[in-house]
Coordinates of C-alpha atoms in Angstrom, one line a residue:
M1 CA -15.2 79.9 -49.5
S2 CA -11.8 78.3 -49.9
P3 CA -9.5 78.3 -46.9
D4 CA -6.6 80.6 -46.6
P5 CA -3.6 79.0 -48.4
T6 CA -1.3 80.4 -45.7
D7 CA -3.3 78.1 -43.1
S8 CA -2.5 75.1 -44.9
L9 CA -0.5 72.3 -42.9
E10 CA 1.4 71.6 -46.1
R11 CA 3.2 74.8 -46.0
L12 CA 4.5 74.1 -42.6
S13 CA 8.1 72.5 -42.0
H14 CA 8.5 69.4 -40.1
S15 CA 9.9 71.2 -36.9
D16 CA 6.7 73.5 -37.1
L17 CA 4.4 70.5 -37.3
I18 CA 6.0 68.8 -34.3
R19 CA 5.6 72.2 -32.5
V20 CA 1.9 72.3 -33.4
V21 CA 1.2 68.8 -32.3
R22 CA 3.0 69.4 -28.9
D23 CA 0.9 72.4 -28.5
L24 CA -2.2 70.5 -29.2
V25 CA -1.2 67.7 -26.9
G26 CA -0.6 70.1 -24.0
E27 CA -3.9 71.7 -24.7
V28 CA -5.7 68.3 -24.6
M29 CA -3.9 67.3 -21.3
R30 CA -4.9 70.8 -19.8
L31 CA -8.5 70.2 -21.0
R32 CA -8.5 66.7 -19.5
A33 CA -7.1 67.9 -16.2
E34 CA -9.6 70.6 -16.0
N35 CA -12.4 68.2 -16.8
E36 CA -11.4 65.8 -14.1
T37 CA -11.3 68.7 -11.7
L38 CA -14.7 69.7 -12.7
T39 CA -16.2 66.4 -12.7
G40 CA -14.9 65.9 -9.1
A41 CA -16.3 69.1 -7.9
L42 CA -19.5 68.2 -9.5
A43 CA -19.6 64.8 -7.6
K44 CA -18.9 66.7 -4.5
L45 CA -21.6 69.1 -5.1
R46 CA -24.2 66.3 -5.7
A47 CA -23.1 64.7 -2.4
E48 CA -23.6 67.9 -0.7
H49 CA -27.0 68.5 -2.5
Q50 CA -28.1 65.0 -1.5
T51 CA -27.2 65.7 2.2
V52 CA -29.2 68.8 2.1
K53 CA -32.1 66.9 0.6
D54 CA -31.8 64.3 3.2
E55 CA -32.0 66.9 5.9
L56 CA -35.1 68.6 4.5
A57 CA -36.8 65.4 4.1
R58 CA -36.1 64.6 7.8
L59 CA -37.4 68.0 8.8
K60 CA -40.5 67.5 6.8
K61 CA -40.9 63.9 8.2
L62 CA -40.7 62.4 4.8
P63 CA -39.4 58.7 4.2
P64 CA -35.7 58.7 4.2
R65 CA -33.4 57.9 1.1
P66 CA -32.8 54.1 0.7
P67 CA -29.4 53.2 2.1
I68 CA -26.4 52.4 -0.4
K69 CA -26.9 48.9 -1.7
P70 CA -24.5 46.4 -0.2
S71 CA -21.6 45.1 -2.3
G72 CA -22.4 41.6 -1.7
M73 CA -19.0 40.6 -0.7
D74 CA -19.7 38.1 2.1
K75 CA -22.3 36.3 0.0
A76 CA -20.1 36.2 -3.1
T77 CA -17.2 34.7 -1.4
Q78 CA -19.1 31.7 0.2
P79 CA -17.4 28.4 -0.5
A80 CA -18.5 26.7 -3.7
A81 CA -21.0 24.1 -3.3
G82 CA -20.2 20.6 -4.2
P83 CA -21.7 18.8 -7.4
Q84 CA -25.4 18.7 -7.4
T85 CA -26.8 15.5 -6.1
A86 CA -30.1 13.6 -6.6
G87 CA -33.0 15.5 -4.7
E88 CA -31.4 19.0 -5.2
K89 CA -32.2 21.8 -7.6
D90 CA -30.2 24.8 -7.9
G91 CA -28.6 24.1 -4.5
R92 CA -31.9 23.6 -2.8
S93 CA -33.3 20.3 -1.6
T94 CA -36.4 19.0 -3.3
R95 CA -37.1 16.2 -0.8
R96 CA -40.2 16.5 1.1
R97 CA -39.9 17.4 4.7
G98 CA -40.5 14.7 7.2
S99 CA -43.4 14.4 9.6
Q100 CA -43.3 16.9 12.6
L101 CA -46.0 14.8 14.5
D102 CA -43.3 13.2 16.7
K103 CA -42.8 16.7 18.3
L104 CA -46.4 16.9 19.4
T105 CA -48.2 15.3 22.4
I106 CA -51.8 14.1 21.7
S107 CA -54.0 15.4 24.5
D108 CA -57.4 14.2 23.2
T109 CA -58.8 11.7 20.5
V110 CA -62.1 12.4 18.8
V111 CA -63.8 9.8 16.7
V112 CA -65.7 11.6 14.0
R113 CA -68.7 9.4 12.8
A114 CA -69.5 9.2 9.0
K115 CA -73.1 9.0 7.7
A116 CA -72.6 5.8 5.7
P117 CA -75.5 4.3 3.8
E118 CA -76.9 0.9 4.8
G119 CA -74.9 -2.0 3.7
S120 CA -71.4 -0.2 3.9
R121 CA -68.4 -1.9 5.4
H122 CA -66.2 -0.2 8.0
K123 CA -62.7 0.2 6.8
G124 CA -60.9 1.7 9.8
Y125 CA -59.9 5.4 10.3
E126 CA -58.3 8.2 8.5
D127 CA -56.3 10.2 11.0
I128 CA -55.5 13.8 11.1
V129 CA -53.8 15.7 14.0
V130 CA -55.3 19.3 14.4
Q131 CA -53.4 21.8 16.6
D132 CA -55.3 24.6 18.2
L133 CA -54.8 27.3 20.8
S134 CA -57.3 28.7 23.3
L135 CA -56.9 31.9 25.1
N136 CA -59.6 31.7 27.8
P137 CA -59.2 34.3 30.7
T138 CA -60.1 32.9 34.2
A139 CA -60.8 34.8 37.3
I140 CA -60.1 32.9 40.6
L141 CA -61.3 34.1 44.0
Y142 CA -58.5 33.6 46.7
R143 CA -60.0 33.5 50.3
R144 CA -57.0 34.2 52.4
E145 CA -57.3 33.1 56.0
R146 CA -57.0 35.7 58.8
W147 CA -55.9 34.7 62.2
E148 CA -55.4 36.9 65.4
A149 CA -52.3 35.8 67.3
P150 CA -52.4 35.7 71.1
D151 CA -50.3 38.8 71.1
G152 CA -53.0 40.6 69.0
A153 CA -51.0 40.6 65.8
T154 CA -53.0 39.7 62.5
I155 CA -51.8 36.8 60.3
V156 CA -53.0 36.7 56.7
A157 CA -52.3 33.7 54.4
D158 CA -49.6 34.4 51.9
L159 CA -50.5 34.4 48.2
D160 CA -48.6 32.4 45.5
A161 CA -45.4 34.2 44.8
G162 CA -46.1 34.5 41.0
I163 CA -49.3 36.6 41.5
V164 CA -48.5 40.2 40.9
G165 CA -51.1 42.9 41.7
G166 CA -54.1 40.7 41.0
Y167 CA -52.7 39.1 38.0
G168 CA -51.3 35.4 37.7
P169 CA -48.0 34.3 36.4
N170 CA -49.5 33.1 33.1
L171 CA -50.8 36.5 32.3
H172 CA -47.4 38.0 33.3
R173 CA -45.4 35.5 30.9
M174 CA -47.8 36.6 28.1
V175 CA -47.3 40.2 28.6
L176 CA -43.5 39.9 28.8
L177 CA -43.6 37.7 25.6
L178 CA -45.8 40.0 23.6
H179 CA -43.8 42.9 24.5
T180 CA -40.2 41.4 23.9
Q181 CA -40.6 38.7 21.2
G182 CA -43.7 40.0 19.7
Q183 CA -42.5 43.7 19.5
M184 CA -45.8 45.0 20.6
T185 CA -46.5 48.3 22.3
C186 CA -48.2 48.5 25.8
E187 CA -51.3 50.0 23.9
R188 CA -51.5 47.0 21.6
I189 CA -51.0 44.6 24.4
L190 CA -53.8 46.3 26.3
A191 CA -56.2 46.2 23.4
L192 CA -55.5 42.5 22.8
L193 CA -56.0 41.6 26.5
N194 CA -59.1 43.7 26.7
D195 CA -60.5 42.0 23.6
V196 CA -59.8 38.6 25.1
G197 CA -61.7 39.7 28.2
V198 CA -59.1 40.6 30.7
V199 CA -59.8 43.6 32.7
I200 CA -56.6 45.5 33.0
S201 CA -55.2 49.1 32.4
K202 CA -52.2 50.4 30.6
R203 CA -50.6 51.3 34.0
Q204 CA -50.9 47.6 35.1
V205 CA -49.5 46.5 31.8
V206 CA -46.4 48.6 32.5
R207 CA -46.1 47.3 36.0
L208 CA -46.1 43.7 34.7
L209 CA -43.3 44.6 32.3
T210 CA -41.1 45.9 35.3
T211 CA -42.1 43.8 38.2
K212 CA -39.8 41.1 39.3
L213 CA -37.1 42.5 36.9
E214 CA -34.2 41.7 39.5
I215 CA -34.6 38.1 38.6
F216 CA -33.9 38.6 34.9
R217 CA -31.5 41.5 35.6
A218 CA -29.2 39.3 37.7
E219 CA -29.3 36.4 34.9
D220 CA -28.6 39.0 32.4
A221 CA -25.5 40.4 34.2
A222 CA -24.1 36.7 34.7
V223 CA -24.7 36.0 30.9
L224 CA -22.4 39.0 30.3
T225 CA -19.7 37.9 32.7
A226 CA -19.7 34.4 31.3
G227 CA -19.7 35.7 27.7
L228 CA -16.7 38.0 28.4
S229 CA -14.7 35.0 29.3
G230 CA -15.1 33.5 25.7
A231 CA -12.8 33.5 22.8
Y232 CA -14.3 36.6 21.2
V233 CA -17.0 39.2 21.4
T234 CA -18.4 41.4 18.7
V235 CA -19.6 45.0 19.5
D236 CA -21.6 47.9 17.9
D237 CA -23.8 50.6 19.1
T238 CA -26.9 52.3 17.7
G239 CA -29.1 55.3 18.8
A240 CA -31.5 55.0 21.7
R241 CA -34.1 57.4 23.3
H242 CA -34.6 57.6 27.1
A243 CA -36.3 60.3 29.2
G244 CA -36.7 62.5 26.4
K245 CA -33.0 62.6 25.5
N246 CA -30.9 61.1 22.8
G247 CA -28.5 58.2 23.9
Y248 CA -26.8 55.2 22.8
A249 CA -27.3 51.4 23.1
T250 CA -24.3 49.3 23.1
Q251 CA -24.5 45.6 22.0
I252 CA -22.0 43.0 23.3
G253 CA -22.4 39.4 22.0
S254 CA -21.1 36.4 20.0
N255 CA -22.8 33.4 18.6
R256 CA -23.7 32.1 22.1
F257 CA -25.1 35.3 24.0
C258 CA -26.3 38.9 23.6
V259 CA -26.6 41.7 26.0
F260 CA -27.7 45.4 25.5
R261 CA -26.6 48.4 27.7
T262 CA -28.1 52.0 27.2
G263 CA -26.6 55.2 28.3
P264 CA -26.3 59.0 27.4
S265 CA -22.7 58.4 25.9
K266 CA -20.8 56.0 23.6
S267 CA -17.2 57.1 24.7
R268 CA -14.7 54.7 25.4
L269 CA -15.1 55.4 29.2
S270 CA -18.8 54.3 28.8
F271 CA -17.8 51.2 27.0
L272 CA -15.4 50.1 29.7
S273 CA -17.8 50.9 32.4
R274 CA -20.4 48.5 30.6
L275 CA -17.8 45.9 30.3
C276 CA -17.4 46.0 34.1
G277 CA -21.0 45.4 34.5
G278 CA -22.0 48.7 35.6
T279 CA -20.3 48.3 38.9
S280 CA -18.3 51.2 40.3
L281 CA -15.0 49.5 40.7
Y282 CA -11.6 50.9 40.0
V283 CA -8.3 48.9 40.3
I284 CA -4.8 50.2 39.8
N285 CA -2.7 47.0 38.7
Q286 CA -0.2 46.2 36.0
A287 CA -3.0 45.9 33.3
A288 CA -4.1 49.7 34.3
L289 CA -0.5 51.0 34.2
A290 CA 0.0 49.2 30.8
Y291 CA -3.2 50.8 29.6
M292 CA -2.1 54.4 30.6
K293 CA 1.3 53.8 29.0
E294 CA -0.2 52.6 25.7
R295 CA -2.5 55.7 25.6
A296 CA 0.6 58.0 25.8
L297 CA 0.0 59.2 29.2
P298 CA 3.1 61.1 30.4
Q299 CA 5.5 58.8 32.5
I300 CA 5.4 61.4 35.3
V301 CA 1.8 61.1 35.7
I302 CA 1.9 57.2 35.5
D303 CA 4.6 57.2 38.3
K304 CA 2.3 59.0 40.6
F305 CA 0.2 55.8 40.8
A306 CA 3.1 53.7 41.9
V307 CA 1.9 54.2 45.5
Y308 CA -1.5 52.9 44.7
E309 CA -0.4 49.6 42.9
D310 CA -2.7 46.7 43.6
R311 CA -5.1 49.0 45.2
I312 CA -9.0 48.5 44.9
F313 CA -11.3 51.5 44.9
A314 CA -14.8 50.3 45.6
S315 CA -16.6 53.4 44.7
R316 CA -16.5 56.5 42.4
E317 CA -16.1 58.7 45.4
E318 CA -13.1 56.9 46.5
W319 CA -11.6 57.1 43.0
E320 CA -12.1 60.8 42.5
S321 CA -10.7 61.5 46.1
C322 CA -7.7 59.5 44.9
L323 CA -7.4 61.7 41.6
S324 CA -7.8 64.8 43.6
G325 CA -5.1 64.0 46.0
L326 CA -2.7 63.4 43.2
G327 CA -3.5 66.7 41.7
L328 CA -4.3 65.4 38.2
G329 CA -7.2 67.8 37.6
E330 CA -4.6 70.8 37.9
M331 CA -2.2 69.3 35.5
K332 CA -2.1 70.8 31.8
V333 CA -1.0 67.9 29.7
T334 CA -2.3 66.0 26.8
P335 CA -4.0 63.6 26.7
D336 CA -6.3 64.5 29.6
P337 CA -4.8 62.5 32.7
V338 CA -8.0 62.3 34.5
L339 CA -9.8 60.6 31.6
I340 CA -6.9 58.2 30.7
A341 CA -6.4 57.4 34.4
T342 CA -10.1 56.6 34.8
E343 CA -10.2 54.4 31.7
G344 CA -7.0 52.6 32.9
A345 CA -8.5 52.0 36.4
L346 CA -11.8 50.5 34.7
W347 CA -9.5 48.5 32.5
G348 CA -7.7 47.2 35.5
A349 CA -11.0 46.4 37.1
I350 CA -12.0 44.4 34.1
R351 CA -8.9 42.3 34.3
H352 CA -9.0 42.0 38.1
Q353 CA -12.4 40.2 37.7
G354 CA -10.9 37.9 35.2
L355 CA -12.9 39.2 32.3
L356 CA -11.6 39.3 28.7
P357 CA -8.5 37.2 29.5
N358 CA -7.6 36.8 25.9
T359 CA -10.8 37.7 24.4
V360 CA -10.8 39.2 20.9
I361 CA -13.1 42.4 20.6
V362 CA -14.3 42.6 17.0
S363 CA -15.7 45.7 15.9
D364 CA -16.3 48.2 12.9
D365 CA -13.1 50.3 13.8
A366 CA -14.9 52.7 15.9
G367 CA -12.6 54.3 18.4
Q368 CA -14.4 53.5 21.4
F369 CA -14.2 49.8 21.1
R370 CA -10.4 49.9 20.5
V371 CA -9.3 48.1 23.7
G372 CA -7.5 44.8 24.6
V373 CA -7.0 42.3 21.8
H374 CA -8.8 44.0 18.9
G375 CA -10.1 42.4 15.6
L376 CA -11.7 44.5 12.7
C377 CA -14.8 43.7 10.5
W378 CA -13.9 43.1 6.9
V379 CA -17.4 44.0 5.7
H380 CA -17.1 47.4 7.0
A381 CA -13.4 47.8 5.8
E382 CA -14.6 46.9 2.1
R383 CA -17.8 49.1 2.4
L384 CA -15.4 52.2 2.6
V385 CA -14.2 51.2 -0.9
H386 CA -17.5 50.4 -2.3
K387 CA -18.9 53.9 -1.1
L388 CA -16.4 55.8 -3.1
V389 CA -17.7 58.0 -5.9
P390 CA -15.4 58.0 -8.9
A391 CA -15.3 60.9 -11.3
N392 CA -14.1 59.1 -14.3
D393 CA -13.5 55.8 -16.0
K394 CA -9.9 55.6 -14.8
Q395 CA -11.2 56.0 -11.1
R396 CA -13.8 53.6 -11.6
N397 CA -11.7 50.9 -12.9
A398 CA -9.2 51.6 -9.9
I399 CA -12.1 50.9 -7.6
E400 CA -13.3 47.8 -9.4
V401 CA -9.7 46.3 -9.3
A402 CA -9.3 47.2 -5.6
K403 CA -12.5 45.6 -4.7
R404 CA -11.9 42.3 -6.8
M405 CA -8.5 41.9 -5.0
I406 CA -10.2 42.4 -1.6
W407 CA -13.0 39.9 -2.3
W408 CA -10.3 37.4 -3.3
L409 CA -8.4 38.0 0.0
Y410 CA -11.7 37.8 1.9
G411 CA -12.5 34.4 0.3
S412 CA -9.0 33.1 1.2
L413 CA -9.4 34.1 4.7
K414 CA -12.7 32.2 4.9
A415 CA -11.0 29.1 3.7
Y416 CA -8.1 29.7 6.1
K417 CA -10.6 29.6 9.1
L418 CA -11.5 26.0 7.9
A419 CA -8.1 24.7 7.6
P420 CA -5.5 27.2 9.4
S421 CA -1.7 26.6 8.9
P422 CA 1.4 28.9 9.6
E423 CA 2.4 28.5 5.7
Q424 CA -1.0 29.8 4.6
A425 CA -0.8 32.5 7.3
E426 CA 2.3 33.9 5.9
I427 CA 1.0 33.8 2.2
L428 CA -2.0 35.7 3.2
R429 CA 0.0 38.2 5.0
A430 CA 2.1 38.8 1.8
R431 CA -1.1 39.1 -0.3
F432 CA -2.4 41.8 2.2
D433 CA 0.7 43.8 1.5
R434 CA 0.4 43.6 -2.1
I435 CA -3.3 44.5 -2.1
F436 CA -3.0 47.5 0.4
K437 CA 0.7 48.7 0.0
R438 CA 0.5 49.1 -3.7
A439 CA 1.8 52.1 -5.7
K440 CA -0.4 54.9 -6.7
T441 CA -3.7 53.6 -8.3
G442 CA -4.5 56.9 -10.2
Y443 CA -7.2 57.9 -7.8
A444 CA -5.8 59.8 -4.7
T445 CA -8.9 59.2 -2.4
L446 CA -8.5 55.4 -3.0
D447 CA -4.9 55.6 -2.3
R448 CA -5.3 57.2 1.0
L449 CA -8.1 54.7 1.9
L450 CA -5.9 51.7 1.0
G451 CA -3.1 53.3 3.2
R452 CA -5.6 53.6 6.2
L453 CA -6.6 50.0 5.7
F454 CA -3.1 48.9 5.6
R455 CA -2.4 50.6 9.0
N456 CA -5.3 48.4 10.3
K457 CA -3.4 45.2 9.3
Q458 CA -3.1 43.7 12.6
G459 CA -6.8 43.9 13.3
L460 CA -7.8 42.8 10.0
L461 CA -5.6 39.8 10.2
R462 CA -6.4 38.9 13.6
V463 CA -8.1 35.6 12.2
L464 CA -4.5 34.4 11.2
E465 CA -3.6 34.1 14.9
R466 CA -7.2 33.2 16.2
P467 CA -8.9 31.4 13.5
E468 CA -12.1 31.3 15.7
T469 CA -12.5 35.1 15.4
P470 CA -15.3 36.0 13.0
L471 CA -14.2 38.1 9.8
N472 CA -17.3 40.3 10.3
T473 CA -19.7 41.7 12.8
N474 CA -22.7 40.5 10.9
E475 CA -24.0 38.7 14.0
T476 CA -24.1 41.8 15.8
E477 CA -25.8 43.8 13.0
Y478 CA -28.5 41.1 13.1
D479 CA -28.9 41.4 16.9
I480 CA -28.9 45.2 16.9
R481 CA -31.5 45.1 14.1
A482 CA -34.2 43.8 16.9
Y483 CA -33.2 46.8 19.1
V484 CA -33.8 49.3 16.2
M485 CA -37.2 47.7 15.4
K486 CA -38.0 47.9 19.1
R487 CA -37.0 51.6 19.0
K488 CA -39.1 52.4 15.9
I489 CA -42.3 50.5 17.2
S490 CA -42.1 51.7 20.9
G491 CA -40.1 54.9 20.9
G492 CA -38.1 55.7 23.9
T493 CA -38.4 54.8 27.6
V494 CA -39.3 57.1 30.4
S495 CA -38.2 55.5 33.6
E496 CA -35.0 53.8 34.7
K497 CA -36.9 50.4 35.3
G498 CA -38.4 50.6 31.7
R499 CA -34.9 51.2 30.1
D500 CA -33.4 48.2 32.1
A501 CA -36.6 46.0 31.3
R502 CA -36.0 46.8 27.7
D503 CA -32.4 45.9 27.7
V504 CA -32.5 42.9 29.9
M505 CA -35.4 41.3 28.3
L506 CA -34.3 41.8 24.7
G507 CA -30.9 40.5 25.6
L508 CA -32.2 37.4 27.2
Y509 CA -34.5 36.7 24.3
K510 CA -31.6 37.0 21.7
T511 CA -29.4 34.8 24.2
C512 CA -32.1 32.1 24.3
K513 CA -32.6 32.1 20.6
K514 CA -28.9 31.6 20.1
L515 CA -28.9 28.6 22.6
G516 CA -31.9 27.1 21.0
I517 CA -34.2 27.6 24.0
S518 CA -37.8 28.4 24.0
F519 CA -38.3 32.0 25.3
Y520 CA -41.6 31.1 26.3
H521 CA -40.5 28.2 28.5
F522 CA -37.6 30.3 29.9
I523 CA -39.9 33.1 31.2
G524 CA -42.3 30.6 32.6
D525 CA -39.6 28.7 34.4
R526 CA -38.1 32.0 35.9
L527 CA -41.7 33.0 37.0
G528 CA -42.4 29.6 38.7
I529 CA -44.9 28.3 36.1
P530 CA -44.9 24.4 35.9
G531 CA -43.2 23.2 32.9
P532 CA -39.9 22.3 31.4
K533 CA -36.8 23.4 33.6
I534 CA -34.4 25.6 32.0
P535 CA -30.9 25.8 33.5
P536 CA -29.3 29.1 34.3
L537 CA -28.0 30.7 31.0
P538 CA -24.6 31.4 32.1
T539 CA -24.0 27.6 32.5
L540 CA -24.9 26.9 28.9
L541 CA -22.3 29.3 27.5
R542 CA -19.2 27.8 26.4
P543 CA -16.1 29.5 25.0
V544 CA -15.6 28.9 21.2
P545 CA -13.2 26.1 20.7
S546 CA -9.8 27.3 19.6

């Protein structure tokens, strides 16, 4: 069928053709906008559908969905290695490892005779060092002398302080080591000890894990106090289970120490309380008043504390009595005056004890950690961009450009840490503005995210003022991974002693590892077992040089 001659474009005038083309362009633009809207809605529906699938898998106790693959920014921005030298291949050394025999102490020498035929000549010896481990349980009968004093009192000889409930210090050390460093459950420790020949029950294993805890708890608290006087700390939290209820474990550490604290809440109030070491101490001083003002507490409320300046409240009851006397509970203002005043008093107590003098608190931008001198993790910031789901090529290209520029800046900040200078700091600040204060990228979600990161400029660029501050919280992520593994293996705790034992021993283990100290020898020294002497861990902590 031939086309209708009246439909031919050849019969249209030039102005009519322009009108037709404009109509077609308008229709194409409309369809493109509609397509982008539908694509975005589809991406949102996919995300919601995946959330429902994840929840269904959790209820069915199925394996969880693998997490989003990391972008690799930290690894990709490592300083380039120098030219390959002899003995290296692809950046790896090909040289043979040196002998490790100088680290060993030879306890015995055994001569192995060979059956040589008659007429053979002796040509010396071929030496080989063999290491072995022997687990031989021993049972010792202690005959404690009994005397009757002239006054009729019975005197019984004291046992060695290291003996706990019929078990010696070496067994005590082994139980602590297997449970903390070996990540073994009480049931597996019990099975191992019974197989070796030790007669012990699960209740006695649990008792060994919680007995003499005050020795380790005091040292763990001293480690936290010493660590909070350093140049920086990194913090994070994770889920925890205690007494059948969900809670949270907060990790506080650096490259020299690590502590864990578990509680029912992860609020800022709880975080400040953990920084105080768990002591019920509230102080009204200039630091406390400045905190209240920074948190936008009305001046009329702050003025009420003028009569209490430089006042120390040694218990929670005293502090609550003060708040009740001031009538803060009846005040209907925003923010909550009781909450902000309590946080301020805890911050005043922290400063009163000399903690966090000028220490940078590096976090993932969680609100509860935003106190004092604050720094932010670049890996978490970049992850927000990496997790965006583009709906078209234009949005995908905008994300790639933004990531490339963030990686470039992150690599420059790493180089700045090695050779800081005021001139380079100004250049990096200007570069930050160009990246995060750009005009519209064509992707509204990305624009809002870049604006949010720009408002965090001070925290993200804290390293320009304090080059010793880390750019990420990778150290904390690594530390907290051990806690998560412990939670997955052993589940939750039931008693307060069990919770404290888990937090204290795991924190001391990570601290020993960072200081290059054998955890085996550390436990042995604290339990009075003869061996290498380990000095108090707080004395080994030194602030990172600025």
